[in-house]
Amino acid sequence: MPKDTRPTRYDVLFEPVRIGPKLAKNRFYQVPHCNGGGYRDPSAVVEMRRTKAEGGWGVIFTEQTEIHPTSEITPFIEQHLWDDRDIPALARMAEAMKSHGALAGIQLAYSGINGPNLYSREVPLAVTGGPILTFTSDPVQARTMDRADIRDLRRWFRNAFRRSQQAGFDLICLYGAHGFGILQHFLSRATNQRTDEYGGSLENRARFLREVIEDAREETKGEMAISLRLSLHEAGDLGFSNAEVRDFIEMHGDLPDIWDLAHGTWEACSGTSRFKPEAAQEDLVRGIKALTSKPVVGVGRFTSADEMVRQIRSGILDFIGAARPSIADPFLPKKIEEGRFDDIRECIGCNICVSGDMTGGISRCTQNTAFMEEWRKGWHPERMAPKGRSDSVLIIGAGPAGLEAAHILGKRGYQVTLAETGTTLGGRVARERTLPGLSAWGRVADYRTGQIAPLPNVQTYLDSRLSADDVLAMGAQHVAIATGAHWRRDAVARLHLHPIPTDAAMPVFSPDDIMAGGGPMGGRVVLYDDDHFYMGSVIAEVLVARGCRVEFVCPAVKVAEWAENTLEQATIQRRLMELDVTLHLSKAPEAVLGDAVTLACLWTGRTSTLPCDAVVMVTSRRPDDALYHAVRARNWAAAGIQSVTLIGDAAAPAPIAWATYAGRRYAEELDAPDRGDALPFRREIAELLPQDPA
Ligand code: ADP
Ligand code: SF4
């Protein structure tokens, strides 16, 4: 659709806005976000940012860039700007960001009380010393900075400003949000207990920030724009509260060139859709614009163009800040600009991207399968490889894997037949979207269904359960089997590698039963969670809503342990406790009796008996691969089939992002030359310095 067919009410999003000495071409502002690649995978990050430039963002930022080895957050992989040798990688980044007219920004971070320095082994320096406040309770304390240290830190910031300018960036973002950046540690009475001129009154606590911003302007000759990224609210009696943030902005309205305001903790700022709606920080940010003449940017997992317009028109924000929406759809601005609203790939708010940073892996995105594969594999969020030599593909199963494969192969130009047993498209997503808090997950199916619909070369057959005979008779050249998985009922997962003794008199259910509307409708239910992610707690919520008394049994010391990586663990545990779910932590069932479950303590081995009316096992899933094996057992080559491939949960059950990735990979690599044992992705290897002479 040409640009001028976009309804005029969205035009406001495309107005240029001044940020100090720079002019942003529109109001789409990709705030700094991590990606698990950082200094380890520089070119992968460069190409990821380049797709955002191509997708029309007006401002694009790096992730947090650590300015000095006295403050680093290993094991998390961010950027480094420790000396001049870091400049070339960052220069390549800035060039990529600016390649389509965006402003290139670098976020500079000094973590203070948040940096354990596990790699650099330097003594951590903080505004006020004390134990390092990381997620991981590192047994390390920071030393309180004296005046000489503060002078050093100003110089290190100056070095970083100079190097950032040398690398070609337009904007500097000073990190003082999420409790992670030292600028916030200075501002907050919780972390600043100093009695010198840098502590005490708000005026004093803001001194370092004023000095650093002055230094930045001087060092960059006023040519770079300065953004200050602040938390909108720090909890606790002494935290830098929303009221104090407002006082501070009123006192220092003109200090930075733009105010980048981000909720409170990272958990609060990047809440999942299960717990936080779009525009969740509105109450905290409303009215701040009136306190300053400088533009304000805020986040809120914005994917709706109408919501974005409302944020601007009602004077809440000047820029639409986005991290996750820009990951899920780097072309969000362009699609809005061209009025292609149905093509927007909306973020589902699952935080699988965050888990890439938290685990030290490389981030992936449930929705954007190309995320962080732009360079490693040459994938693109909007374009795919041209069609290869073969013509037809049969895909069985329309879950996330099958749908993504059909979508990509359809756009590549193959004749695609997608067969699905059920009467809806989406597989597990069609079921899980009905669970409490997970409705946004349906976007995985909606986006792909919408993209496939207009493609004449993709035929979709619902209500079509295929057998091996059917597959052989269909005449497709390639067959992808994406038939999914189902939850087990025999307690087998991580702790129990074999089924436990179970009395047939006890009704035992799985999440599949509950999602299908079956399972207990009341009474006392033991829910055994050896999955450790979201499903156990979501099923507990369903059972509570049905009037069941839920006994939540989990071998870990906390519920939903893996959800630390999606920043949800604490919220999940709170939710269960508020729902009066009884938690039996560090415990696991040894046997299911006719009217009770025998529990064993993981530490002492002591057993106890927990009477119940039913049991729900949230443990592990069994791949539905029978069709695959049945086809493989036949002479499929004689039927003209060139390949039969198992993908997604049917190959190995995992989160939805793994299934969409498997679908993309199958579709992208069909007809590609066989690479043999070659590494399936590109990587960079640390530069070897010349060996010292002995
Ligand atoms: P994934 O996450 O790997 O995409 P899902 O479980 O979400 O897996 O989806 C698998 C889909 O495959 C389900 O919708 C299921 O109904 C469908 N399916 C399973 N077996 C068959 C079959 N024999 N023929 C057609 N569809 C099937
Ligand atoms: Fe959104 Fe999930 Fe993708 Fe992150 S991984 S950008 S939360 S869809």
XYZ file of C-alpha atoms and ligand atoms in Angstrom:
729
model
C 0.000 0.000 0.000
C 1.526 3.369 -0.890
C 2.356 5.727 1.944
C -0.426 8.200 1.233
C -3.156 5.614 1.822
C -2.287 5.511 5.533
C -5.106 7.117 7.524
C -4.027 10.649 8.436
C -4.532 10.076 12.149
C -1.221 8.192 12.211
C 0.722 11.035 10.599
C 1.670 12.402 13.999
C 3.895 9.335 14.496
C 5.965 10.354 11.506
C 6.693 13.936 12.501
C 10.389 14.711 12.941
C 11.300 15.597 16.527
C 14.373 17.460 17.728
C 16.605 15.896 20.400
C 19.138 18.568 21.347
C 21.487 19.023 18.385
C 19.943 16.104 16.457
C 16.706 15.587 14.554
C 14.902 12.245 14.718
C 13.014 11.514 11.508
C 9.978 10.139 13.358
C 8.728 9.219 16.828
C 9.739 5.540 16.783
C 12.496 5.104 19.335
C 14.159 1.753 19.873
C 15.274 1.983 23.474
C 18.431 0.136 24.526
C 17.866 -3.617 24.801
C 20.080 -6.582 25.447
C 20.272 -9.492 23.042
C 22.642 -12.028 24.553
C 25.173 -11.332 21.779
C 27.003 -8.224 22.972
C 30.776 -8.219 22.830
C 30.857 -11.950 21.984
C 28.897 -11.680 18.725
C 29.518 -8.164 17.381
C 28.493 -8.734 13.763
C 25.348 -10.597 14.787
C 24.303 -7.559 16.827
C 25.261 -5.143 14.027
C 23.023 -6.863 11.491
C 20.181 -7.152 13.992
C 20.314 -3.381 14.487
C 20.563 -2.839 10.735
C 17.184 -4.521 10.227
C 15.684 -1.988 12.629
C 17.156 0.828 10.566
C 15.646 -0.718 7.482
C 12.347 -1.138 9.311
C 12.035 2.610 9.801
C 12.951 3.357 13.418
C 13.865 7.005 13.983
C 16.261 6.307 16.853
C 18.134 3.061 17.480
C 20.205 2.242 20.548
C 22.792 -0.327 21.503
C 22.347 -2.382 24.639
C 24.141 -1.390 27.808
C 27.779 -0.656 27.037
C 30.120 -1.090 29.964
C 32.537 1.823 30.056
C 35.211 0.502 32.400
C 36.446 -2.861 33.725
C 35.856 -1.761 37.320
C 32.197 -2.349 36.598
C 30.976 -5.291 34.586
C 28.115 -7.728 34.971
C 29.481 -11.090 33.866
C 27.851 -13.608 33.252
C 25.538 -11.283 31.299
C 26.944 -10.489 27.872
C 26.666 -6.772 27.056
C 28.881 -4.388 25.054
C 32.277 -3.149 26.128
C 33.872 0.231 25.560
C 36.925 -0.335 27.699
C 39.560 1.056 25.377
C 40.091 2.155 21.782
C 40.133 -1.434 20.580
C 36.395 -1.614 21.190
C 35.749 1.278 18.811
C 35.770 -0.586 15.450
C 32.940 -2.973 16.408
C 30.899 -0.090 17.743
C 31.660 2.015 14.673
C 30.243 -0.763 12.538
C 27.183 -0.747 14.778
C 26.686 3.008 14.429
C 27.062 2.794 10.652
C 24.406 0.045 10.472
C 22.015 1.998 12.675
C 22.365 5.112 10.510
C 22.060 3.225 7.229
C 18.433 4.312 6.659
C 18.416 7.716 8.279
C 17.962 6.740 11.932
C 19.892 8.367 14.733
C 22.417 6.001 16.296
C 22.557 5.865 20.070
C 24.886 4.202 22.541
C 23.880 3.407 26.098
C 26.743 3.915 28.519
C 26.628 2.031 31.778
C 28.574 1.911 34.973
C 26.930 -0.624 37.243
C 28.377 0.331 40.667
C 26.616 -1.716 43.327
C 25.310 -3.978 40.543
C 28.594 -5.082 39.001
C 30.286 -8.098 40.639
C 33.320 -7.926 38.272
C 33.581 -11.701 38.038
C 35.611 -11.342 34.837
C 37.781 -8.281 35.413
C 38.463 -9.118 39.093
C 38.566 -5.398 39.892
C 37.220 -4.223 43.230
C 33.695 -2.955 42.551
C 33.154 0.740 43.257
C 29.817 2.035 44.463
C 28.213 5.267 45.623
C 27.903 3.590 49.009
C 29.671 0.262 49.470
C 27.960 -2.982 50.412
C 26.997 -6.352 48.962
C 26.573 -6.421 45.194
C 22.858 -6.285 44.404
C 22.685 -8.772 41.527
C 20.098 -11.430 40.762
C 22.655 -14.019 41.718
C 23.604 -12.932 45.261
C 27.307 -12.922 44.393
C 29.351 -13.051 47.613
C 31.161 -9.816 46.748
C 30.965 -6.332 48.237
C 31.689 -3.000 46.617
C 33.896 -0.306 48.120
C 32.513 3.191 48.722
C 34.002 5.632 46.220
C 36.026 8.491 47.661
C 36.437 11.845 45.927
C 39.401 10.608 43.905
C 37.336 7.642 42.685
C 34.565 10.006 41.650
C 37.080 12.071 39.684
C 38.293 8.845 38.049
C 34.754 7.845 37.176
C 34.128 11.236 35.557
C 37.259 10.718 33.485
C 36.168 7.194 32.487
C 32.824 8.605 31.375
C 34.672 11.296 29.400
C 36.757 8.619 27.699
C 33.568 6.787 26.808
C 31.960 9.968 25.436
C 34.980 10.611 23.235
C 35.087 7.019 21.996
C 31.337 7.007 21.337
C 31.680 10.098 19.205
C 34.665 8.620 17.431
C 32.594 5.509 16.682
C 30.030 7.717 14.967
C 27.092 7.732 17.370
C 24.622 10.631 17.476
C 23.223 10.081 20.940
C 24.493 9.011 24.322
C 22.142 7.406 26.785
C 23.224 7.611 30.400
C 21.867 4.582 32.208
C 20.122 5.318 35.466
C 17.220 2.897 35.349
C 16.109 -0.553 36.520
C 18.315 -0.171 39.601
C 21.272 -1.086 37.380
C 23.057 2.183 36.626
C 25.219 4.223 38.967
C 23.375 7.435 38.104
C 20.304 5.999 39.786
C 22.444 4.824 42.692
C 23.540 8.433 43.218
C 19.975 9.749 42.997
C 18.378 7.202 45.318
C 18.575 7.556 49.084
C 18.447 3.743 49.268
C 21.820 3.349 47.558
C 23.336 6.772 48.353
C 24.107 7.116 52.046
C 26.963 9.560 51.556
C 27.494 12.497 53.877
C 29.663 14.548 51.492
C 28.520 16.925 48.748
C 27.283 13.942 46.666
C 24.835 12.717 49.325
C 21.943 14.025 51.386
C 19.679 16.525 49.620
C 18.285 15.804 46.165
C 20.406 18.682 44.905
C 23.510 16.923 46.254
C 22.478 13.485 45.026
C 22.050 14.969 41.540
C 25.517 16.572 41.595
C 27.354 13.719 39.901
C 24.776 13.587 37.150
C 25.075 17.322 36.519
C 28.838 17.001 36.380
C 28.757 14.054 34.005
C 26.319 15.735 31.637
C 28.456 18.878 31.646
C 31.487 16.706 30.889
C 29.596 15.014 28.059
C 28.704 18.302 26.433
C 32.241 19.581 26.746
C 33.885 16.375 25.548
C 31.598 16.055 22.507
C 31.618 19.821 21.828
C 27.838 19.825 22.184
C 27.526 17.799 19.001
C 25.971 14.695 20.538
C 22.502 14.517 22.064
C 22.281 13.306 25.657
C 19.504 11.058 26.869
C 18.979 10.201 30.507
C 17.342 6.830 31.111
C 15.725 6.915 34.534
C 13.486 4.587 36.479
C 10.066 6.103 36.985
C 9.730 4.591 40.410
C 12.009 2.811 42.810
C 10.139 0.942 45.520
C 10.945 1.035 49.238
C 10.831 3.848 51.799
C 14.128 5.326 50.657
C 13.838 4.478 46.961
C 13.899 7.132 44.238
C 10.124 7.295 44.141
C 7.931 8.614 41.373
C 7.308 11.770 43.450
C 11.051 12.380 43.787
C 11.583 11.655 40.094
C 9.087 14.404 39.346
C 10.812 16.813 41.786
C 14.112 15.994 40.144
C 12.823 16.589 36.625
C 11.210 19.837 37.702
C 14.532 21.002 39.180
C 16.613 19.812 36.232
C 14.160 19.885 33.338
C 16.755 20.996 30.804
C 19.621 18.817 31.966
C 19.513 16.082 29.283
C 18.239 16.564 25.721
C 15.633 13.857 26.231
C 14.128 12.040 29.200
C 13.904 8.298 28.665
C 11.640 6.996 31.398
C 11.370 3.340 32.202
C 9.105 1.957 34.909
C 11.077 0.720 37.990
C 12.960 -2.528 38.165
C 13.643 -4.457 34.980
C 10.979 -6.948 36.104
C 8.442 -4.128 36.355
C 9.558 -2.454 33.147
C 9.618 -5.622 31.059
C 6.608 -7.353 32.559
C 5.161 -10.197 30.524
C 1.729 -9.922 28.934
C 0.530 -12.434 31.532
C 0.956 -9.802 34.217
C 1.226 -6.412 32.464
C -0.971 -4.894 29.770
C 0.211 -2.621 26.960
C 0.963 0.947 28.193
C 1.375 -0.291 31.787
C 3.567 2.624 32.919
C 1.120 5.332 31.924
C 0.180 6.393 35.469
C 3.835 6.814 36.391
C 4.739 8.905 33.351
C 1.607 11.017 32.833
C 2.211 14.687 33.635
C 6.006 14.534 33.451
C 6.080 16.180 30.045
C 4.672 19.335 31.636
C 7.726 19.507 33.926
C 10.281 19.840 31.143
C 10.766 21.494 27.798
C 12.672 18.433 26.578
C 11.037 15.491 24.822
C 9.967 12.437 26.803
C 10.176 8.834 25.667
C 8.566 5.943 27.489
C 7.924 2.271 26.913
C 4.857 0.076 27.316
C 5.137 -2.890 24.929
C 3.403 -0.730 22.350
C 2.227 -2.653 19.297
C -1.024 -0.831 18.558
C -0.698 2.210 16.320
C -3.858 3.683 17.828
C -2.423 3.401 21.321
C 0.781 5.066 20.100
C -1.188 7.968 18.646
C -3.126 8.310 21.903
C 0.135 8.491 23.887
C 1.326 11.354 21.688
C -1.973 13.202 21.247
C -2.788 13.149 24.937
C 0.581 14.655 25.743
C 1.992 11.702 27.675
C 4.975 10.970 25.434
C 6.880 12.536 22.533
C 8.492 9.302 21.394
C 7.146 5.764 21.347
C 9.846 3.768 23.067
C 10.052 0.095 22.240
C 12.375 -2.768 22.943
C 10.334 -5.965 22.617
C 7.926 -4.661 19.945
C 11.011 -3.734 17.898
C 12.433 -7.222 18.370
C 9.213 -8.988 17.387
C 8.794 -6.684 14.404
C 11.759 -4.567 13.348
C 9.508 -3.246 10.536
C 6.788 -1.957 12.880
C 7.305 1.724 11.900
C 7.415 0.978 8.190
C 4.272 -1.152 8.335
C 2.387 1.597 10.147
C 3.785 4.172 7.728
C 2.515 2.155 4.787
C -0.818 1.344 6.427
C 0.023 -2.386 6.443
C -1.479 -3.001 9.877
C -2.352 -6.645 9.210
C 1.296 -7.381 8.535
C 2.458 -6.268 11.974
C 4.015 -9.135 13.897
C 2.990 -8.170 17.396
C 5.133 -9.010 20.379
C 3.333 -11.579 22.528
C 5.010 -10.422 25.745
C 6.527 -13.813 26.605
C 10.046 -12.556 27.482
C 11.809 -15.433 25.775
C 14.060 -12.699 24.329
C 15.016 -11.684 27.861
C 15.852 -15.290 28.698
C 18.611 -15.195 26.089
C 20.362 -12.477 28.054
C 19.645 -14.072 31.399
C 21.056 -17.445 30.388
C 24.090 -16.125 28.498
C 22.741 -17.781 25.377
C 21.924 -15.663 22.377
C 18.448 -14.160 22.438
C 15.657 -15.563 20.343
C 12.173 -14.252 19.744
C 9.013 -16.341 19.605
C 7.543 -14.107 16.921
C 10.566 -12.915 14.929
C 12.412 -16.102 14.049
C 15.161 -14.124 12.309
C 16.122 -12.229 15.485
C 19.880 -12.598 16.061
C 20.141 -14.828 12.975
C 20.393 -11.895 10.554
C 24.156 -12.319 10.332
C 24.674 -15.799 11.734
C 22.366 -17.382 9.177
C 21.558 -14.530 6.813
C 17.871 -14.590 7.758
C 15.733 -11.489 7.516
C 12.557 -10.632 9.402
C 10.672 -9.854 6.179
C 12.508 -11.578 3.356
C 13.337 -15.198 2.868
C 15.530 -17.219 0.507
C 14.246 -17.419 -3.094
C 12.510 -20.626 -4.137
C 14.777 -23.611 -4.787
C 14.526 -26.360 -7.362
C 11.728 -28.485 -5.883
C 8.075 -27.502 -5.916
C 5.773 -29.100 -3.394
C 5.786 -29.565 0.365
C 3.297 -31.277 2.646
C 3.295 -29.981 6.224
C 1.431 -31.979 8.819
C 0.376 -30.135 11.923
C -0.554 -26.444 12.138
C 1.051 -25.556 15.450
C 3.754 -22.866 15.700
C 6.278 -25.047 13.825
C 3.961 -26.080 10.996
C 2.469 -22.605 10.627
C 5.864 -20.906 10.450
C 7.117 -23.487 7.941
C 3.999 -22.997 5.783
C 4.320 -19.213 6.047
C 7.969 -19.082 4.997
C 7.680 -21.777 2.310
C 4.542 -20.099 0.979
C 6.365 -16.796 0.649
C 9.304 -18.560 -0.970
C 6.848 -19.719 -3.643
C 6.422 -23.430 -2.984
C 3.158 -25.302 -3.390
C 2.358 -25.926 0.256
C -0.290 -28.234 1.686
C -0.881 -27.765 5.402
C -2.955 -30.524 7.024
C -4.268 -30.252 10.568
C -6.269 -32.741 12.648
C -8.033 -30.053 14.633
C -10.622 -27.527 13.547
C -8.466 -24.471 14.279
C -4.972 -23.408 13.331
C -2.392 -22.876 16.045
C -1.781 -26.236 17.733
C -0.605 -25.674 21.301
C -1.023 -21.924 20.913
C -4.716 -22.369 20.101
C -5.042 -24.200 23.414
C -2.710 -22.136 25.575
C -4.198 -18.793 24.487
C -7.342 -19.733 26.435
C -5.399 -20.001 29.709
C -5.479 -17.139 32.236
C -3.186 -14.301 31.130
C -1.974 -15.975 27.940
C -4.410 -14.585 25.362
C -1.663 -12.516 23.651
C 0.134 -15.747 22.814
C -2.541 -16.323 20.212
C -0.737 -13.729 18.108
C 1.719 -16.469 17.120
C -1.099 -18.192 15.258
C -2.950 -15.033 14.178
C 0.052 -13.444 12.482
C 0.955 -16.568 10.526
C -2.634 -17.418 9.638
C -3.069 -13.869 8.364
C 0.089 -14.044 6.288
C -0.815 -17.415 4.764
C -4.428 -16.507 3.942
C -3.762 -14.438 0.795
C -1.164 -16.871 -0.613
C -2.764 -18.871 -3.441
C 0.002 -21.477 -3.264
C -0.763 -22.498 0.347
C -3.706 -24.865 0.809
C -4.868 -25.423 4.373
C -6.936 -28.447 5.354
C -8.520 -28.516 8.801
C -10.155 -31.560 10.334
C -7.688 -33.688 8.392
C -5.857 -36.287 10.403
C -3.338 -37.861 8.052
C -2.102 -41.444 8.227
C 1.094 -42.787 6.665
C -1.001 -44.045 3.719
C -2.416 -40.546 3.238
C 1.062 -39.035 3.306
C 2.378 -41.443 0.672
C -0.674 -40.859 -1.514
C -0.467 -37.056 -1.451
C 2.363 -36.821 -3.970
C 4.339 -34.037 -2.260
C 8.087 -33.919 -2.871
C 8.904 -33.024 0.713
C 7.108 -33.838 3.949
C 7.517 -31.920 7.206
C 5.939 -33.542 10.228
C 5.099 -30.999 12.926
C 2.626 -33.022 14.934
C 3.547 -31.629 18.345
C 3.641 -33.276 21.730
C 1.394 -34.061 24.674
C 1.907 -33.871 28.412
C 2.693 -37.054 30.316
C 0.694 -38.223 33.340
C 3.285 -40.534 34.904
C 5.463 -37.965 36.773
C 8.429 -38.520 34.444
C 10.492 -35.360 33.976
C 13.741 -34.231 35.573
C 13.483 -35.772 39.008
C 11.738 -39.028 38.168
C 13.266 -40.529 35.059
C 10.846 -43.474 35.305
C 7.120 -43.580 36.148
C 6.208 -43.644 39.836
C 3.802 -46.238 41.337
C 0.274 -45.008 40.778
C -2.992 -46.459 42.112
C -5.555 -46.591 39.318
C -8.222 -45.351 41.757
C -6.673 -41.846 41.790
C -7.755 -39.605 38.900
C -4.553 -38.234 37.322
C -4.642 -35.421 34.756
C -2.258 -33.432 32.569
C -2.357 -29.813 31.337
C -3.823 -31.124 28.062
C -6.816 -32.494 29.997
C -7.305 -29.189 31.812
C -6.979 -27.169 28.581
C -9.588 -29.426 26.973
C -11.976 -28.514 29.796
C -11.529 -31.804 31.675
C -9.965 -32.547 35.041
C -11.103 -31.724 38.565
C -13.912 -29.212 39.084
C -13.451 -28.962 42.853
C -11.936 -30.813 45.793
C -8.350 -31.070 46.908
C -5.883 -31.347 44.029
C -2.179 -32.105 44.170
C -0.392 -30.336 41.311
C 3.114 -31.683 40.758
C 5.328 -29.256 38.818
C 8.638 -30.615 37.584
C 8.463 -28.345 34.488
C 9.529 -25.164 36.364
C 8.249 -22.663 33.801
C 4.817 -21.042 33.405
C 2.477 -24.015 32.906
C 2.297 -25.233 36.513
C 1.219 -21.880 37.900
C -1.205 -21.191 35.056
C -2.908 -24.557 35.574
C -3.027 -23.831 39.324
C -4.877 -20.591 38.511
C -7.391 -22.510 36.390
C -7.971 -25.006 39.192
C -8.411 -22.269 41.802
C -10.967 -20.589 39.537
C -12.824 -23.898 39.385
C -13.016 -23.960 43.171
C -10.268 -26.511 43.797
C -7.972 -26.368 46.799
C -4.546 -26.599 45.180
C -1.523 -28.245 46.816
C 1.432 -27.174 44.655
C 4.284 -29.670 44.905
C 7.632 -28.751 43.406
C 11.121 -30.248 43.815
C 12.783 -26.817 43.519
C 13.209 -24.322 46.341
C 10.879 -21.890 44.596
C 8.051 -22.210 42.112
C 8.591 -21.638 38.389
C 12.343 -21.484 38.789
C 13.084 -21.075 35.072
C 10.748 -18.081 34.973
C 13.607 -16.119 36.616
C 14.810 -15.921 33.038
C 11.588 -14.301 31.850
C 11.564 -12.003 34.908
C 8.344 -13.615 36.153
C 9.367 -15.909 38.983
C 8.644 -13.524 41.855
C 5.337 -12.444 40.370
C 4.277 -16.051 39.835
C 5.161 -17.022 43.396
C 3.318 -13.984 44.764
C 0.277 -14.764 42.624
C 0.073 -18.358 43.876
C 0.451 -17.302 47.494
C -2.223 -14.637 47.064
C -4.533 -17.280 45.618
C -3.992 -19.353 48.788
C -2.337 -22.139 46.865
C -0.363 -24.212 49.397
C 3.272 -24.555 48.342
C 5.184 -27.758 49.100
C 8.678 -26.801 47.957
C 11.687 -29.137 47.758
C 9.217 -32.009 47.688
C 8.162 -34.573 45.121
C 5.663 -37.403 45.009
C 7.061 -40.887 45.537
C 3.801 -42.694 44.884
C 0.235 -41.842 43.992
C -2.136 -43.759 46.286
C -5.899 -44.183 45.890
C -6.715 -41.218 48.144
C -3.406 -39.415 48.715
C 0.076 -38.763 47.455
C 3.221 -39.775 49.323
C 5.663 -36.883 49.309
C 9.397 -37.045 49.949
C 11.549 -34.127 51.043
C 14.385 -33.667 48.548
C 16.893 -32.800 51.278
C 16.116 -35.184 54.150
C 14.223 -37.957 52.383
C 11.499 -37.682 55.056
C 8.120 -38.702 53.741
C 4.641 -37.422 54.438
C 1.171 -38.179 53.127
C -0.926 -35.555 51.430
C -4.586 -36.592 51.057
C -6.232 -35.478 47.802
C -9.071 -36.146 45.378
C -7.084 -35.756 42.150
C -3.558 -35.224 40.836
C -2.383 -32.989 37.987
C 1.070 -33.701 36.562
C 2.880 -30.728 34.985
C 6.057 -32.575 34.229
C 7.267 -33.213 30.682
C 5.915 -33.865 27.219
C 6.086 -36.846 24.937
C 6.646 -36.062 21.243
C 3.806 -37.110 18.942
C 6.143 -38.699 16.422
C 4.213 -41.890 15.588
C 3.246 -40.614 12.133
C 6.856 -39.729 11.373
C 8.084 -43.192 12.303
C 5.222 -44.827 10.385
C 6.132 -42.895 7.228
C 9.852 -43.556 7.657
C 9.118 -47.283 7.953
C 7.515 -47.238 4.503
C 9.148 -47.040 1.094
C 8.484 -43.324 0.873
C 11.121 -42.696 -1.770
C 9.196 -45.009 -4.116
C 6.179 -42.732 -3.603
C 8.213 -39.843 -5.025
C 8.986 -38.258 -1.650
C 12.482 -36.762 -1.465
C 12.615 -35.976 2.241
C 10.663 -36.610 5.432
C 11.583 -34.332 8.311
C 10.409 -34.106 11.906
C 10.268 -30.565 13.318
C 9.166 -28.642 16.396
C 7.734 -30.266 19.502
C 7.314 -33.543 17.618
C 11.119 -33.671 17.411
C 11.899 -32.282 20.863
C 9.336 -30.420 22.999
C 10.430 -26.927 24.097
C 8.976 -23.411 24.429
C 6.987 -22.006 21.491
C 9.988 -19.988 20.290
C 11.870 -23.196 19.622
C 8.988 -24.448 17.449
C 8.673 -21.286 15.345
C 12.455 -21.367 14.931
C 12.330 -25.006 13.809
C 9.639 -24.119 11.266
C 11.697 -21.246 9.911
C 14.834 -23.316 9.735
C 13.120 -26.137 7.860
C 11.531 -23.715 5.417
C 14.585 -21.550 4.963
C 16.936 -24.476 4.366
C 14.753 -26.495 1.994
C 16.655 -26.990 -1.270
C 19.744 -25.315 0.182
C 23.041 -26.988 -0.705
C 24.054 -29.676 1.761
C 26.656 -28.120 4.055
C 27.855 -31.450 5.352
C 29.505 -31.090 8.720
C 30.075 -27.358 8.331
C 28.946 -25.192 11.235
C 25.303 -24.199 10.579
C 25.895 -20.555 11.525
C 28.605 -17.929 11.278
C 30.504 -16.890 14.355
C 33.342 -14.616 15.322
C 36.363 -15.839 17.181
C 38.390 -13.691 19.570
C 41.398 -12.111 17.944
C 44.681 -13.830 18.880
C 47.400 -11.381 19.795
C 50.963 -12.191 18.730
C 52.652 -14.538 21.175
C 55.054 -12.819 23.537
C 58.660 -13.742 22.812
C 59.845 -16.166 25.499
P 4.595 -27.391 17.529
O 4.734 -26.529 18.756
O 5.800 -28.190 17.253
O 4.144 -26.608 16.357
P 1.892 -28.261 18.287
O 1.565 -29.304 19.302
O 1.615 -26.849 18.646
O 3.425 -28.470 17.869
O 1.107 -28.542 16.962
C 1.019 -29.796 16.387
C -0.275 -29.867 15.584
O -0.241 -31.058 14.788
C -1.539 -29.956 16.433
O -2.421 -28.927 16.071
C -2.131 -31.354 16.090
O -3.533 -31.348 16.054
C -1.578 -31.613 14.692
N -1.464 -33.026 14.317
C -0.968 -34.027 15.085
N -1.009 -35.209 14.411
C -1.546 -34.937 13.182
C -1.847 -35.736 12.018
N -1.597 -37.029 11.989
N -2.372 -35.117 10.928
C -2.618 -33.788 10.941
N -2.362 -32.997 12.026
C -1.829 -33.549 13.122
Fe 8.024 -10.233 22.390
Fe 8.349 -12.735 23.199
Fe 9.595 -11.823 20.999
Fe 10.384 -11.007 23.365
S 10.466 -13.101 22.598
S 10.023 -9.729 21.582
S 8.464 -10.878 24.459
S 7.417 -12.072 21.281
